[in-house]
Short mmCIF file of C-alpha atoms (C1' of nucleotides) in Angstrom, two decimals:
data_model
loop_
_atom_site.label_atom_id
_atom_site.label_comp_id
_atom_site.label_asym_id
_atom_site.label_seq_id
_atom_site.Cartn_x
_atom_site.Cartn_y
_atom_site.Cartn_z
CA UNK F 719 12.24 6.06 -5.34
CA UNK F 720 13.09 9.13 -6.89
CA UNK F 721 13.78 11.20 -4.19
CA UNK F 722 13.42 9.75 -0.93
CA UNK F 723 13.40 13.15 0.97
CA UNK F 724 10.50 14.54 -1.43
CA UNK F 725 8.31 11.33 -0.92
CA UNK F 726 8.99 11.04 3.06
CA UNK F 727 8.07 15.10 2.66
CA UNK F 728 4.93 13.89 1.13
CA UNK F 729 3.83 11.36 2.87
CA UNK F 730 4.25 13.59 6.17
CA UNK F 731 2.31 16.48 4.67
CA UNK F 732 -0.54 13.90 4.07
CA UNK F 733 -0.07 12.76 7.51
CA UNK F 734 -0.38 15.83 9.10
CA UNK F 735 -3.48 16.50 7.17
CA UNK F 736 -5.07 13.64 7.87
CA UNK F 737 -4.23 14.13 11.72
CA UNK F 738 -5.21 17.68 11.37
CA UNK F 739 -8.84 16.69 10.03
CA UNK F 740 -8.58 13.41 12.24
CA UNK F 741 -9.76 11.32 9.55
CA UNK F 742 -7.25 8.31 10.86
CA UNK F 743 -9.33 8.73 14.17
CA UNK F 744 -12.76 8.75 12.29
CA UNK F 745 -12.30 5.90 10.69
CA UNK F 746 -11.03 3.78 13.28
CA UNK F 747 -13.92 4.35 15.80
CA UNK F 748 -15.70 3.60 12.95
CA UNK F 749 -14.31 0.27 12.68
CA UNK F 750 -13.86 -0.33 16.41
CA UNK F 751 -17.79 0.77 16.61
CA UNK F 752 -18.16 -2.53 13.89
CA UNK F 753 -16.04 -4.50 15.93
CA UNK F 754 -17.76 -4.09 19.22
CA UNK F 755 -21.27 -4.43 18.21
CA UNK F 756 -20.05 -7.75 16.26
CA UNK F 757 -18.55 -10.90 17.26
CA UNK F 758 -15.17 -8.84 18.12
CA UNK F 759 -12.32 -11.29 16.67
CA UNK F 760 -8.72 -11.13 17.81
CA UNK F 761 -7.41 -12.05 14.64
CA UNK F 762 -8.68 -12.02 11.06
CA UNK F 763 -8.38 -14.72 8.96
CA UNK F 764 -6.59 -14.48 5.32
CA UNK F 765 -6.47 -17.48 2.20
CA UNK F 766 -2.68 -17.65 0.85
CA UNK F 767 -3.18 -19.13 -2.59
CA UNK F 768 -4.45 -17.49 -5.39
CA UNK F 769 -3.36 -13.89 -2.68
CA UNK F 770 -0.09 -13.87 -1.41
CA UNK F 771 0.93 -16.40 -4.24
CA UNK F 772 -0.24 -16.46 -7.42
CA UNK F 773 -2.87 -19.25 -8.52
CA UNK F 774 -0.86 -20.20 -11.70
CA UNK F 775 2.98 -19.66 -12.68
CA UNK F 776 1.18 -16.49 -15.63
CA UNK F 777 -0.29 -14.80 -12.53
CA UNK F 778 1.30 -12.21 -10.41
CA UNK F 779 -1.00 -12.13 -6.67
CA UNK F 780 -3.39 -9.82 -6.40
CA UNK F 781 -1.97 -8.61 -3.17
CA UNK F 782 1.47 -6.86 -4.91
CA UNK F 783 -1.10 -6.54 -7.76
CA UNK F 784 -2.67 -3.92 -5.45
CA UNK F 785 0.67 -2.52 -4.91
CA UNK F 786 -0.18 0.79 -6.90
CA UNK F 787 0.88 4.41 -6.85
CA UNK F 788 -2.59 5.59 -5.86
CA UNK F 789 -5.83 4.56 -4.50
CA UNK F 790 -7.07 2.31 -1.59
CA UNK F 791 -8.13 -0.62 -3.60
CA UNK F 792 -5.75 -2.91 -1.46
CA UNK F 793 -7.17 -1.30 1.80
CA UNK F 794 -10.53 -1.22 0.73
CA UNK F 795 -10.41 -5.10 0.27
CA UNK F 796 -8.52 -5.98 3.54
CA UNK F 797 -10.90 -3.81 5.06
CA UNK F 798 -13.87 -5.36 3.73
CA UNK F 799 -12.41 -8.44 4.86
CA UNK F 800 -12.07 -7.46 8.39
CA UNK F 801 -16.01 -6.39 7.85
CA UNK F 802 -17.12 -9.89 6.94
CA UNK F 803 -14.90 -11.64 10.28
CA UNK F 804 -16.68 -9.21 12.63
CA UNK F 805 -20.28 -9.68 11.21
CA UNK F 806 -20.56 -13.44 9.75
CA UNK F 807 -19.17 -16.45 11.10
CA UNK F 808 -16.83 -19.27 9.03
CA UNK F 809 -18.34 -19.71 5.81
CA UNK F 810 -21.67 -17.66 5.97
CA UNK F 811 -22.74 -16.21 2.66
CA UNK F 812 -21.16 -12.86 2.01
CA UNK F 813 -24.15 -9.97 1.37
CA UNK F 814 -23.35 -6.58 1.65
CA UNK F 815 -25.36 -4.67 4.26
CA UNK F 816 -23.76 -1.65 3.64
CA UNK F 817 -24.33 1.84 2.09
CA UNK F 818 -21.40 3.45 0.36
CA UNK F 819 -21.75 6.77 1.70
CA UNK F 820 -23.58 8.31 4.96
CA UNK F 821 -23.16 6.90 8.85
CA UNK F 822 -22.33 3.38 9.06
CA UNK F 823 -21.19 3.15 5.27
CA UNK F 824 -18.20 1.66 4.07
CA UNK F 825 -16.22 4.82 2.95
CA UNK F 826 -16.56 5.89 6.49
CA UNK F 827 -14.07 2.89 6.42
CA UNK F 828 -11.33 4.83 4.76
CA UNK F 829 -9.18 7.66 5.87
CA UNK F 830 -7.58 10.22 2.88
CA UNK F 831 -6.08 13.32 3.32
CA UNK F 832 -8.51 15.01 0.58
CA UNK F 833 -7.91 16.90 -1.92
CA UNK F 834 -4.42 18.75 -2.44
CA UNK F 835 -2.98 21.85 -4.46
CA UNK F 836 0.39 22.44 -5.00
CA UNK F 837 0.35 25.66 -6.56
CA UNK F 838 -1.05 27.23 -3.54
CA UNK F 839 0.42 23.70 -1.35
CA UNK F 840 -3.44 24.15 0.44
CA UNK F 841 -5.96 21.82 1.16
CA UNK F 842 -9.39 21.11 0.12
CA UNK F 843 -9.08 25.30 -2.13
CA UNK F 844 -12.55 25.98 -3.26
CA UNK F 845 -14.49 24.40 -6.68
CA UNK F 846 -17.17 25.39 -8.69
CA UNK F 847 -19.04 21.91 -8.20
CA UNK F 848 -20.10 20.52 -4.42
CA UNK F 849 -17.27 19.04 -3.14
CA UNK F 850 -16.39 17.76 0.83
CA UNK F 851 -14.26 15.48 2.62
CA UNK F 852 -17.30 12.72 2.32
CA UNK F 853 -17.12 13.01 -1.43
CA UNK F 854 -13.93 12.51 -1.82
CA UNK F 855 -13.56 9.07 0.33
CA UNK F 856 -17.37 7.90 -1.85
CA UNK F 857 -15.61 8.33 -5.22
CA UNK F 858 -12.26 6.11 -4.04
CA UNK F 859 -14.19 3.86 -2.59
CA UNK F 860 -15.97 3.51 -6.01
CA UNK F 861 -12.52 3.79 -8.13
CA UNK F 862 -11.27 0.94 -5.72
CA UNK F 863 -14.63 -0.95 -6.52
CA UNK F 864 -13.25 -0.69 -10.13
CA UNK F 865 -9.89 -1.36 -9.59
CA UNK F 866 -10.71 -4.67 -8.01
CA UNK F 867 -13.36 -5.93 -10.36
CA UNK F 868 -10.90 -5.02 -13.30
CA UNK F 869 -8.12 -7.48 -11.88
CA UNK F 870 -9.31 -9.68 -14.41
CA UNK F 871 -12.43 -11.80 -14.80
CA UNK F 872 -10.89 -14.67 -12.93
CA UNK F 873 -9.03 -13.15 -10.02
CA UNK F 874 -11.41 -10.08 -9.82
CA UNK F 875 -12.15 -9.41 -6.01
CA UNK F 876 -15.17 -7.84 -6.00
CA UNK F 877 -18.29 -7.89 -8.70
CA UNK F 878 -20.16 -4.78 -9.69
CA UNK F 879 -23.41 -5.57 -10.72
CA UNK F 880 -24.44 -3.80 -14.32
CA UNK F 881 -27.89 -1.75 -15.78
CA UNK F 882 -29.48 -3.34 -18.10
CA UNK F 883 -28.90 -0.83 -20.41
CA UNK F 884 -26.17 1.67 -20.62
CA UNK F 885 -24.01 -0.74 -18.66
CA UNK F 886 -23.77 0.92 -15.34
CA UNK F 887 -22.17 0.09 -12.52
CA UNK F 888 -24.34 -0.44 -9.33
CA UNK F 889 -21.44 0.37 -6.62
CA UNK F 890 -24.20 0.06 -3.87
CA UNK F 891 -24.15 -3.51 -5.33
CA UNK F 892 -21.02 -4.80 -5.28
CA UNK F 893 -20.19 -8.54 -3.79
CA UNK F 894 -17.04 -9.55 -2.16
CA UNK F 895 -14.93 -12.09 -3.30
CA UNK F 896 -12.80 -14.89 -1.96
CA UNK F 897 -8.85 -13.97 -1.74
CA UNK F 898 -8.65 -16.20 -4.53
CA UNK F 899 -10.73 -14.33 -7.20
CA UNK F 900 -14.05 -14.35 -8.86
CA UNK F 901 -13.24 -17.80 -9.87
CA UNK F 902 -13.84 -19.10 -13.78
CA UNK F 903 -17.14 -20.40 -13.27
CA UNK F 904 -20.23 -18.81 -13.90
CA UNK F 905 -21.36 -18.20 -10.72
CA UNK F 906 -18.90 -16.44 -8.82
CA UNK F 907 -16.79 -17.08 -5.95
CA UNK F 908 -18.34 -14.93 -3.09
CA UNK F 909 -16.53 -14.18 0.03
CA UNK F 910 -17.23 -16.29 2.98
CA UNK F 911 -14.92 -16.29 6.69
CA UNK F 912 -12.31 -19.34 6.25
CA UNK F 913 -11.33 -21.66 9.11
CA UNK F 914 -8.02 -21.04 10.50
CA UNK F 915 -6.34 -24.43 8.72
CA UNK F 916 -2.80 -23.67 10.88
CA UNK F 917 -1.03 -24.52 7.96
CA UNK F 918 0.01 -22.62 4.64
CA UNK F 919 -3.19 -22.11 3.19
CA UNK F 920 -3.97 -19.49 5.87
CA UNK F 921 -2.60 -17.02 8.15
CA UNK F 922 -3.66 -14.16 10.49
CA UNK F 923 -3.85 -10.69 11.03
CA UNK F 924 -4.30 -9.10 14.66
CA UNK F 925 -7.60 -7.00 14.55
CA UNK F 926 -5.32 -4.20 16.05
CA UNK F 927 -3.76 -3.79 13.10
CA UNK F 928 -7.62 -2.08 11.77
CA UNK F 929 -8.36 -0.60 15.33
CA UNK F 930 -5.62 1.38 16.10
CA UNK F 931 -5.19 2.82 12.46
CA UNK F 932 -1.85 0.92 10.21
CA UNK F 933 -4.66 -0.18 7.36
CA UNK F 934 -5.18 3.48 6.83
CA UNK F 935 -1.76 4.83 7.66
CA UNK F 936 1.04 2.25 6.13
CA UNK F 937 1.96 1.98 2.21
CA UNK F 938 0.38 -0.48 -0.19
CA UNK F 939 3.85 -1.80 -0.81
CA UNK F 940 4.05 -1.81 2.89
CA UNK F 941 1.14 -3.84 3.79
CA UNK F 942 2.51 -6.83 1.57
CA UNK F 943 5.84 -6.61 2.40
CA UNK F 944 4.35 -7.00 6.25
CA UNK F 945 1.71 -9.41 5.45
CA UNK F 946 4.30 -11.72 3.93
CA UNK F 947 6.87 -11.42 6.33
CA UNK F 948 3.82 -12.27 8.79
CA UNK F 949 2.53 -15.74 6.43
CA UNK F 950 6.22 -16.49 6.11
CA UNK F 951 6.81 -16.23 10.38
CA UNK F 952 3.74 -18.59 11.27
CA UNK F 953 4.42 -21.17 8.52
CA UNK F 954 8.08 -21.43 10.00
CA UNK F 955 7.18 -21.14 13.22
CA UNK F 956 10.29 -22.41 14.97
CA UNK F 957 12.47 -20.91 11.94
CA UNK F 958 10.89 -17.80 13.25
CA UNK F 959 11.28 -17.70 16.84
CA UNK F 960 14.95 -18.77 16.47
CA UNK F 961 16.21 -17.09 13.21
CA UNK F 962 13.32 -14.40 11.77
CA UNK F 963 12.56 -14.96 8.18
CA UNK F 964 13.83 -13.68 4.99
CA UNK F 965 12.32 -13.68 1.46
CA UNK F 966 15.43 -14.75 -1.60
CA UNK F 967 14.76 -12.33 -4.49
CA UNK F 968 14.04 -14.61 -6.92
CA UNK F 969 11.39 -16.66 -4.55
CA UNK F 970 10.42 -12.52 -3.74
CA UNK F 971 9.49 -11.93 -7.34
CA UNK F 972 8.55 -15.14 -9.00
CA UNK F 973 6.96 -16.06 -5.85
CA UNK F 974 4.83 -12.90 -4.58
CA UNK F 975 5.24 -10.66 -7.27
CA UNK F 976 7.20 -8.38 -4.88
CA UNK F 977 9.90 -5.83 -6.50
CA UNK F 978 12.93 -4.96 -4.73
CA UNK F 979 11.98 -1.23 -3.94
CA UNK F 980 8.81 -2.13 -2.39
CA UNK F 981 10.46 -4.64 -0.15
CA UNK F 982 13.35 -3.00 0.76
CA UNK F 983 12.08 0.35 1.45
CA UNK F 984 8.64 -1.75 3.19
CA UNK F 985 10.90 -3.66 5.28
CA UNK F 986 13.10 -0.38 6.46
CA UNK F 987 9.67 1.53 7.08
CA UNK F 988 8.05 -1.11 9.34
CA UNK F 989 11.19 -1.76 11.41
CA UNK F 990 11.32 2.32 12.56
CA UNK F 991 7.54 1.61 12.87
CA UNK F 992 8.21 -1.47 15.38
CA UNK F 993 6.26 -4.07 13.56
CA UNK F 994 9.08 -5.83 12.45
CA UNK F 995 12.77 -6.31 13.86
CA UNK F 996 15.73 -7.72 13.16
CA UNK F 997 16.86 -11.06 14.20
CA UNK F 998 20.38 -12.48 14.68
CA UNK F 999 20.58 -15.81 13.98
CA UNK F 1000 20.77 -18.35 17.05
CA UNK F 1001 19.27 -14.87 19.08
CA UNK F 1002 15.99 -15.76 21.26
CA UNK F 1003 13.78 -12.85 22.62
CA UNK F 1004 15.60 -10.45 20.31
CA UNK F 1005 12.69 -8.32 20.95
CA UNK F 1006 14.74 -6.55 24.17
CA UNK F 1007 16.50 -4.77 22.14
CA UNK F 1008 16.92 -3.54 18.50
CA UNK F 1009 20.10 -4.93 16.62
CA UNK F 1010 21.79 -1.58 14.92
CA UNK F 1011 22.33 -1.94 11.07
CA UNK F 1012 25.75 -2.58 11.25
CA UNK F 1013 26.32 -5.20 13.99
CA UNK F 1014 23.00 -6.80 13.18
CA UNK F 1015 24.78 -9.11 10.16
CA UNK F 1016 27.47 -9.75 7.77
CA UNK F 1017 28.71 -7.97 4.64
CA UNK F 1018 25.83 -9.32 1.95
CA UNK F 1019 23.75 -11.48 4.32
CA UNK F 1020 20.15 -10.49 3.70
CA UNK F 1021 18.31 -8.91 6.96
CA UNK F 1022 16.39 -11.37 9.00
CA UNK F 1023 13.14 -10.34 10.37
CA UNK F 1024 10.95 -11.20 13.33
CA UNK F 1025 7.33 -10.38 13.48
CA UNK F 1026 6.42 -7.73 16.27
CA UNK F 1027 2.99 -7.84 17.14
CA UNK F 1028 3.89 -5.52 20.11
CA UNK F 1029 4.13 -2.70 17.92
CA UNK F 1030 0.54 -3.33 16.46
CA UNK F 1031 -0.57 -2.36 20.12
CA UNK F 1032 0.73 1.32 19.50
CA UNK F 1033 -1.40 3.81 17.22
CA UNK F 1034 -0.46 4.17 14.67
CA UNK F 1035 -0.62 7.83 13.40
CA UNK F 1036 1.52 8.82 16.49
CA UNK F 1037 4.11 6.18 15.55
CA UNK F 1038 4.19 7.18 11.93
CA UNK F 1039 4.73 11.02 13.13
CA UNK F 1040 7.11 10.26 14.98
CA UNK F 1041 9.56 7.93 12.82
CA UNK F 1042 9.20 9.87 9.63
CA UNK F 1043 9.72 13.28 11.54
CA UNK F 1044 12.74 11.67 12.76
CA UNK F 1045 13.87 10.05 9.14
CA UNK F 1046 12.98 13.52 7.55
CA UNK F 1047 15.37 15.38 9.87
CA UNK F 1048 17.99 12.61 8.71
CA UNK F 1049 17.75 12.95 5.07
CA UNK F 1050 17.35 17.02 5.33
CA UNK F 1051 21.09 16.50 7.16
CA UNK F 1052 22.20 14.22 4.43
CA UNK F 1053 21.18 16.31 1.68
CA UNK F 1054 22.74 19.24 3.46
CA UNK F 1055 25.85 17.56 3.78
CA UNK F 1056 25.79 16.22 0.29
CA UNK F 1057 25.53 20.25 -1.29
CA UNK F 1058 28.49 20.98 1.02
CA UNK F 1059 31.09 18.36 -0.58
CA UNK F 1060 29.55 19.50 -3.77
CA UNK F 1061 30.78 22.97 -3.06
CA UNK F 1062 34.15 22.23 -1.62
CA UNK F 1063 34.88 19.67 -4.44
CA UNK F 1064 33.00 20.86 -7.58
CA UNK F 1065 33.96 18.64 -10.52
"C1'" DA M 312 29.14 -10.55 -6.68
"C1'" DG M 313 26.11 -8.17 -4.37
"C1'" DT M 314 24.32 -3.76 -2.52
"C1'" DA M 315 22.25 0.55 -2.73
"C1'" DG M 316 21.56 5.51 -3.97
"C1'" DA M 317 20.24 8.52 -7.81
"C1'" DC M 318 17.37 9.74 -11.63
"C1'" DG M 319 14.34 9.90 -15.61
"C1'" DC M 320 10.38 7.46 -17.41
"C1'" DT M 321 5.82 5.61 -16.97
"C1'" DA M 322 1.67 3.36 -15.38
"C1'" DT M 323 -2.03 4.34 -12.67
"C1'" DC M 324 -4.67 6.62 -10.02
"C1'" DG M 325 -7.12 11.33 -7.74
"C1'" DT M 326 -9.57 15.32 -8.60
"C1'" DG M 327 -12.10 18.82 -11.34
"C1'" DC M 328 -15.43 19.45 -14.50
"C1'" DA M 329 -18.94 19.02 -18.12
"C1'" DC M 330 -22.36 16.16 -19.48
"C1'" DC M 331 -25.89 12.43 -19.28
"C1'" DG J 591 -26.54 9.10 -9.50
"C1'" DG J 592 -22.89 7.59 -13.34
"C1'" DT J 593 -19.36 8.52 -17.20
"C1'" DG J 594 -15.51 10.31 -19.75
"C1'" DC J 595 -11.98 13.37 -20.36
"C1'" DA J 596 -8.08 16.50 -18.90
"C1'" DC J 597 -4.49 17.35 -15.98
"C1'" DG J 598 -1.54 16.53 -12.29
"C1'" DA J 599 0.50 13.68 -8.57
"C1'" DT J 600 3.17 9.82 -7.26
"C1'" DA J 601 5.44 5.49 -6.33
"C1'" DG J 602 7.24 1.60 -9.08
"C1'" DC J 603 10.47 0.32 -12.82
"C1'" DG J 604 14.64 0.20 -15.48
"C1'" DT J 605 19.06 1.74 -15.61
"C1'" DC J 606 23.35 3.82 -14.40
"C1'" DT J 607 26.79 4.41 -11.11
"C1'" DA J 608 29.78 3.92 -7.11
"C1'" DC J 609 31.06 1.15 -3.54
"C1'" DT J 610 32.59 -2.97 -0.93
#
DNA sequence: AGTAGACGCTATCGTGCACC
DNA sequence: GGTGCACGATAGCGTCTACT
């Protein structure tokens, strides 16, 4: 990062906007609304190959694919996902039933902040063309849409149907893929719900984690680093329960695709968010209490991590507040104290 | 050796706007 | 409604550096 204390300065402005407007809040009841009237699963339901890991040895996944600067492609497609489990059951045809826009549409999905100016560091400052709130989420929505279909022609996760002439995209259109990608055949690979196979080709995802707000609140780079950690703790189950889990960093990149920022600074975020923890080795039921930094392992052995679904339980705007109020106030004192060994020891 | 903060560069998107 | 461009925002990437 280049400065942490500008982007956790960021990322709370955004925050506060969005709790201000209560977009986080909009969109969840939207998606609780969803859930209810559906079949209301407790977990969702995610492929590993072809996601988490890449296909072939070329490909990086389309999951740290997704981990991008900008945008909601990721979140748009895990959301989608979530869609599909509470509307069709394991391996119905996927066909959207959806509008983009207006009540019950799928950018009603999606929470943003809107739009921001930093000369005048206001929201949403007048333009000369219509523009709202509702706008705003339509058009990333649609620039996810393309972001997702341009992952390639194989692992594309979505389809945008064309005009016949001019080439136009028909958003309203679009078709879900499997995790796995559009596939190389003609026809392509449409989405349908997979059975739980309780091995490595699948693992879960606690519908909490779209009710009570982390899809819209947590980091791209976050949301891998967790869903990872999470495939990793229920393929090792026992590993898990005993040790936590921990991704090497060559397995990390050649494996996932996952650079050492996103993991490190992922894996730091979601502990002071309580969805992960650490875990000392040969410790059950860590969960009782939370292992400081420097007791919690050995000079250079890599963090061990146990999955904490407890935290998922929590909403998660509140938590987010919270912890990056808290780490803001930490790095403000650390920059502070930086300037004033500058000034006693200039160089 | 391995770890981690700092920092400039850059890829990629968000938004505004004109145009179709 | 969709597209293409301009401009700006931003988090990842490569690299340097200091430290243990």
């Amino acid at each position: 990062m280049a400065d942490a204390r500008e982007a956790n300065e960021r990322r709370l402005r955004r925050l506060t906007e969005m709790n201000r407007s209560k977009a986080v809040t909009a969109a969840s009841t939207a998606l609780r609304d969803v859930w209810t009237a559906g079949r209301s699963p407790a977990d969702i339901v995610l492929r590993t190959k072809g996601f988490l890991t890449p296909s072939s040895a070329e490909d990086r996944p389309p999951l740290t694919r997704l981990v991008l600067p900008r945008g909601i492609a990721q979140r748009f497609y895990l959301l989608a996902i979530f869609e599909a489990h509470c509307r069709l059951h394991v391996g119905d045809p996927w066909v959207n039933q959806r509008p983009l826009s207006g009540v019950g549409s799928w950018s009603d999905f999606v929470a943003i902040d809107g739009a921001y100016d930093g000369r005048s560091d206001s929201y949403m400052p007048d333009t000369k063309q219509v523009r709202t709130d509702g706008h705003l989420r339509l058009r990333q929505v649609k620039a996810a849409l393309n972001t997702l279909e341009e992952l390639g022609s194989d692992q594309a996760l979505v389809t945008v149907p064309r005009a016949k002439n001019g080439g136009r995209r028909r958003y309203g259109e679009f078709s879900l893929m499997k995790e796995t990608g559009r596939g190389a055949h003609q026809t392509p690979d449409a989405y349908t719900v997979p059975m739980n196979a309780w091995n490595v080709e699948t693992f879960t995802v606690p519908s909490d984690f779209f009710l009570n707000g982390w899809v819209q609140v947590l980091s791209p780079s976050e949301v891998a680093t967790w869903l990872i950690l999470r495939a990793h703790s229920q393929w090792a189950v026992d590993q898990h329960a005993e040790s936590g889990v921990y991704l090497y960093g060559k397995r990390r990149e050649e494996g996932f695709g996952l650079r050492r920022d996103a993991w490190e600074d992922g894996c730091q975020r979601l502990r002071e968010f309580g969805l992960i923890r650490y875990a000392r080795p040969g410790t059950l039921d860590a969960d009782l209490f939370d292992i400081p930094a420097e007791e919690g392992r050995e000079r250079y052995e890599p963090y061990r991590w146990q999955i904490a679904d407890q935290g998922l339980t929590k909403d998660a705007m509140e938590t987010c507040m919270r912890e990056l109020t808290l780490r803001q106030q930490q790095l403000n004192a650390a920059a502070a104290h930086r300037a004033q060994m500058k000034n006693e020891n200039p160089q």
